[in-house]
Amino acid sequence: MTQPIQQKSLPDAAAVWRWLADVKDPEVPVLSILDLGIVRDVRVTEEGEAIVMITPTYSGCPAMDVIGMNIRLALAGRGFSSVRIEMQLQPAWTTDWMSEDGKQKLKAYGIAPPTRMSGQELALFEDESGMSCPRCDSTDVRLVSNYGATSCKSMYQCNSCHEPFEHFKCH
Ligand SMILES: [Zn+2]
């Protein structure tokens, strides 16, 4: 007796969450998209479609296209009839959604974690208040440039250990 392949049960949403834990932020590869807190919902329909709802950290952030592609790659070959990425723009992402684990990983990577809290608008021009050096924890830091390697990060320099570092501001 042979088992038809179609009877293989479909992976559930819990399995999708586990696979999404392996999808990294293209700009900060130590962070997964779950660390970032951008995955809002996962559903698997009866038709076998996987739907992943994400909220961009920053509208117009180019990394979002790459993240969408990486989600598709992570779920490809898992038995879904299709994979759909839905963008949920409201409520807007806040740094509160980033996991504590994620903030620690970011700091260990040498990037100061985001300081924007829920309800606050994204500041176009930053100031140094509340910022500390990810290497030596000194708060004696100065802003070097509003834009670092990408528009999502700004450049700082520590006045204590003199190391430059990036601050993750929107993504
Ligand atoms: Zn320092």
mmCIF file of C-alpha atoms and ligand atoms in Angstrom:
data_model
loop_
_atom_site.group_PDB
_atom_site.id
_atom_site.type_symbol
_atom_site.label_atom_id
_atom_site.label_comp_id
_atom_site.label_asym_id
_atom_site.label_seq_id
_atom_site.Cartn_x
_atom_site.Cartn_y
_atom_site.Cartn_z
ATOM 1 C CA MET A 1 0.000 0.000 0.000
ATOM 2 C CA THR A 2 1.392 3.375 -0.954
ATOM 3 C CA GLN A 3 0.607 6.629 0.780
ATOM 4 C CA PRO A 4 -0.324 9.452 -1.548
ATOM 5 C CA ILE A 5 1.971 12.402 -0.991
ATOM 6 C CA GLN A 6 -0.985 14.799 -0.768
ATOM 7 C CA GLN A 7 -1.963 13.358 2.603
ATOM 8 C CA LYS A 8 1.201 14.702 4.194
ATOM 9 C CA SER A 9 -0.040 17.174 6.774
ATOM 10 C CA LEU A 10 0.748 20.810 6.272
ATOM 11 C CA PRO A 11 3.139 22.571 8.675
ATOM 12 C CA ASP A 12 1.252 24.706 11.179
ATOM 13 C CA ALA A 13 1.819 28.327 12.195
ATOM 14 C CA ALA A 14 4.044 27.255 15.100
ATOM 15 C CA ALA A 15 6.424 25.625 12.619
ATOM 16 C CA VAL A 16 6.433 28.802 10.537
ATOM 17 C CA TRP A 17 7.433 30.845 13.607
ATOM 18 C CA ARG A 18 10.354 28.456 14.191
ATOM 19 C CA TRP A 19 11.576 28.841 10.592
ATOM 20 C CA LEU A 20 11.203 32.606 10.790
ATOM 21 C CA ALA A 21 13.613 32.605 13.746
ATOM 22 C CA ASP A 22 16.309 31.756 11.190
ATOM 23 C CA VAL A 23 15.553 34.770 8.994
ATOM 24 C CA LYS A 24 18.143 37.421 9.765
ATOM 25 C CA ASP A 25 18.052 41.156 9.427
ATOM 26 C CA PRO A 26 20.148 41.762 6.269
ATOM 27 C CA GLU A 27 21.755 44.833 7.826
ATOM 28 C CA VAL A 28 22.486 43.395 11.262
ATOM 29 C CA PRO A 29 22.980 39.651 10.717
ATOM 30 C CA VAL A 30 23.098 38.845 14.445
ATOM 31 C CA LEU A 31 19.412 39.793 14.703
ATOM 32 C CA SER A 32 16.559 37.638 13.509
ATOM 33 C CA ILE A 33 13.340 39.207 12.340
ATOM 34 C CA LEU A 34 11.755 37.844 15.525
ATOM 35 C CA ASP A 35 14.362 39.718 17.605
ATOM 36 C CA LEU A 36 13.351 42.831 15.690
ATOM 37 C CA GLY A 37 9.724 42.201 16.547
ATOM 38 C CA ILE A 38 8.480 42.944 13.042
ATOM 39 C CA VAL A 39 6.532 39.695 12.562
ATOM 40 C CA ARG A 40 3.007 40.459 13.760
ATOM 41 C CA ASP A 41 1.074 37.391 12.734
ATOM 42 C CA VAL A 42 1.442 34.060 10.987
ATOM 43 C CA ARG A 43 -1.425 32.093 9.461
ATOM 44 C CA VAL A 44 -1.701 28.932 7.433
ATOM 45 C CA THR A 45 -4.914 28.741 5.413
ATOM 46 C CA GLU A 46 -6.829 25.557 4.621
ATOM 47 C CA GLU A 47 -5.678 25.947 1.030
ATOM 48 C CA GLY A 48 -2.118 25.610 2.259
ATOM 49 C CA GLU A 49 -1.093 29.217 1.893
ATOM 50 C CA ALA A 50 1.292 30.650 4.467
ATOM 51 C CA ILE A 51 0.595 34.279 5.317
ATOM 52 C CA VAL A 52 3.217 36.255 7.212
ATOM 53 C CA MET A 53 2.260 39.705 8.398
ATOM 54 C CA ILE A 54 5.125 42.093 9.025
ATOM 55 C CA THR A 55 5.330 45.696 10.119
ATOM 56 C CA PRO A 56 8.264 47.598 8.634
ATOM 57 C CA THR A 57 10.530 49.274 11.147
ATOM 58 C CA TYR A 58 10.595 52.318 8.948
ATOM 59 C CA SER A 59 8.489 52.977 5.882
ATOM 60 C CA GLY A 60 10.697 52.995 2.842
ATOM 61 C CA CYS A 61 13.403 50.991 4.518
ATOM 62 C CA PRO A 62 15.074 49.160 1.616
ATOM 63 C CA ALA A 63 15.940 46.193 3.841
ATOM 64 C CA MET A 64 12.236 45.279 3.938
ATOM 65 C CA ASP A 65 12.324 43.975 0.349
ATOM 66 C CA VAL A 66 15.247 41.748 1.233
ATOM 67 C CA ILE A 67 13.490 40.545 4.386
ATOM 68 C CA GLY A 68 10.375 39.644 2.369
ATOM 69 C CA MET A 69 12.505 37.672 -0.043
ATOM 70 C CA ASN A 70 14.308 35.887 2.782
ATOM 71 C CA ILE A 71 10.972 34.917 4.372
ATOM 72 C CA ARG A 72 9.939 33.358 1.057
ATOM 73 C CA LEU A 73 13.234 31.497 0.854
ATOM 74 C CA ALA A 74 12.889 30.221 4.431
ATOM 75 C CA LEU A 75 9.404 28.852 3.714
ATOM 76 C CA ALA A 76 10.101 27.567 0.195
ATOM 77 C CA GLY A 77 9.996 23.801 -0.102
ATOM 78 C CA ARG A 78 8.091 23.409 3.188
ATOM 79 C CA GLY A 79 4.919 22.219 1.488
ATOM 80 C CA PHE A 80 2.932 25.460 1.254
ATOM 81 C CA SER A 81 0.943 26.145 -1.899
ATOM 82 C CA SER A 82 2.137 29.733 -1.728
ATOM 83 C CA VAL A 83 3.693 32.236 0.648
ATOM 84 C CA ARG A 84 2.185 35.676 1.047
ATOM 85 C CA ILE A 85 3.837 38.597 2.822
ATOM 86 C CA GLU A 86 1.420 41.203 4.099
ATOM 87 C CA MET A 87 2.522 44.596 5.291
ATOM 88 C CA GLN A 88 0.754 46.034 8.270
ATOM 89 C CA LEU A 89 1.629 49.704 8.605
ATOM 90 C CA GLN A 90 -0.531 50.499 11.633
ATOM 91 C CA PRO A 91 0.214 50.456 14.481
ATOM 92 C CA ALA A 92 3.725 51.555 13.612
ATOM 93 C CA TRP A 93 6.692 49.567 14.802
ATOM 94 C CA THR A 94 8.354 50.839 17.937
ATOM 95 C CA THR A 95 11.572 49.827 19.568
ATOM 96 C CA ASP A 96 9.450 48.330 22.362
ATOM 97 C CA TRP A 97 8.776 45.437 20.015
ATOM 98 C CA MET A 98 12.438 44.539 19.816
ATOM 99 C CA SER A 99 13.200 41.703 22.209
ATOM 100 C CA GLU A 100 15.522 42.278 25.160
ATOM 101 C CA ASP A 101 17.622 39.490 23.724
ATOM 102 C CA GLY A 102 17.750 41.393 20.444
ATOM 103 C CA LYS A 103 18.907 44.591 22.152
ATOM 104 C CA GLN A 104 21.671 42.665 23.924
ATOM 105 C CA LYS A 105 22.778 41.039 20.657
ATOM 106 C CA LEU A 106 22.839 44.439 18.978
ATOM 107 C CA LYS A 107 25.023 45.876 21.715
ATOM 108 C CA ALA A 108 27.368 42.869 21.581
ATOM 109 C CA TYR A 109 27.638 43.507 17.834
ATOM 110 C CA GLY A 110 28.869 47.033 18.635
ATOM 111 C CA ILE A 111 25.723 48.946 17.757
ATOM 112 C CA ALA A 112 23.904 51.062 20.317
ATOM 113 C CA PRO A 113 20.315 49.763 20.575
ATOM 114 C CA PRO A 114 17.458 52.022 19.500
ATOM 115 C CA THR A 115 16.239 54.504 22.054
ATOM 116 C CA ARG A 116 12.991 55.573 20.452
ATOM 117 C CA MET A 117 10.040 54.617 22.598
ATOM 118 C CA SER A 118 6.454 54.046 21.623
ATOM 119 C CA GLY A 119 4.494 57.199 20.914
ATOM 120 C CA GLN A 120 7.608 59.157 20.018
ATOM 121 C CA GLU A 121 8.153 60.342 16.495
ATOM 122 C CA LEU A 122 11.306 59.298 14.762
ATOM 123 C CA ALA A 123 13.742 62.155 15.241
ATOM 124 C CA LEU A 124 15.248 63.437 12.022
ATOM 125 C CA PHE A 125 18.153 64.888 13.889
ATOM 126 C CA GLU A 126 19.335 63.051 16.888
ATOM 127 C CA ASP A 127 20.881 64.282 20.043
ATOM 128 C CA GLU A 128 23.170 62.390 22.334
ATOM 129 C CA SER A 129 20.814 62.178 25.285
ATOM 130 C CA GLY A 130 20.247 58.687 26.533
ATOM 131 C CA MET A 131 22.962 57.262 24.307
ATOM 132 C CA SER A 132 25.781 55.165 25.658
ATOM 133 C CA CYS A 133 28.811 53.557 24.080
ATOM 134 C CA PRO A 134 28.183 49.861 23.345
ATOM 135 C CA ARG A 135 31.810 49.083 24.203
ATOM 136 C CA CYS A 136 32.461 50.891 27.464
ATOM 137 C CA ASP A 137 28.966 52.110 28.480
ATOM 138 C CA SER A 138 30.170 55.701 28.732
ATOM 139 C CA THR A 139 27.463 58.273 28.122
ATOM 140 C CA ASP A 140 30.090 60.801 27.023
ATOM 141 C CA VAL A 141 29.450 60.362 23.321
ATOM 142 C CA ARG A 142 29.016 62.674 20.367
ATOM 143 C CA LEU A 143 27.072 62.435 17.132
ATOM 144 C CA VAL A 144 29.386 62.308 14.124
ATOM 145 C CA SER A 145 26.876 61.844 11.333
ATOM 146 C CA ASN A 146 23.132 61.377 11.084
ATOM 147 C CA TYR A 147 23.720 58.718 8.474
ATOM 148 C CA GLY A 148 26.037 55.793 8.937
ATOM 149 C CA ALA A 149 26.548 52.907 6.537
ATOM 150 C CA THR A 150 22.822 53.021 5.814
ATOM 151 C CA SER A 151 20.104 55.602 6.357
ATOM 152 C CA CYS A 152 18.869 53.480 9.243
ATOM 153 C CA LYS A 153 21.941 54.040 11.346
ATOM 154 C CA SER A 154 23.742 57.092 12.628
ATOM 155 C CA MET A 155 27.417 57.370 13.517
ATOM 156 C CA TYR A 156 28.683 58.266 16.963
ATOM 157 C CA GLN A 157 32.035 58.487 18.598
ATOM 158 C CA CYS A 158 32.750 57.716 22.223
ATOM 159 C CA ASN A 159 34.723 60.409 24.027
ATOM 160 C CA SER A 160 35.920 57.917 26.667
ATOM 161 C CA CYS A 161 37.294 55.006 24.634
ATOM 162 C CA HIS A 162 37.399 56.976 21.342
ATOM 163 C CA GLU A 163 35.744 54.165 19.440
ATOM 164 C CA PRO A 164 33.270 55.083 16.723
ATOM 165 C CA PHE A 165 30.003 53.206 16.848
ATOM 166 C CA GLU A 166 26.684 53.067 15.074
ATOM 167 C CA HIS A 167 23.282 53.700 16.530
ATOM 168 C CA PHE A 168 20.368 51.729 15.217
ATOM 169 C CA LYS A 169 17.731 54.407 14.850
ATOM 170 C CA CYS A 170 14.836 53.144 12.830
ATOM 171 C CA HIS A 171 15.371 49.616 11.761
HETATM 172 ZN ZN ZN B 1 33.337 53.866 24.692
#
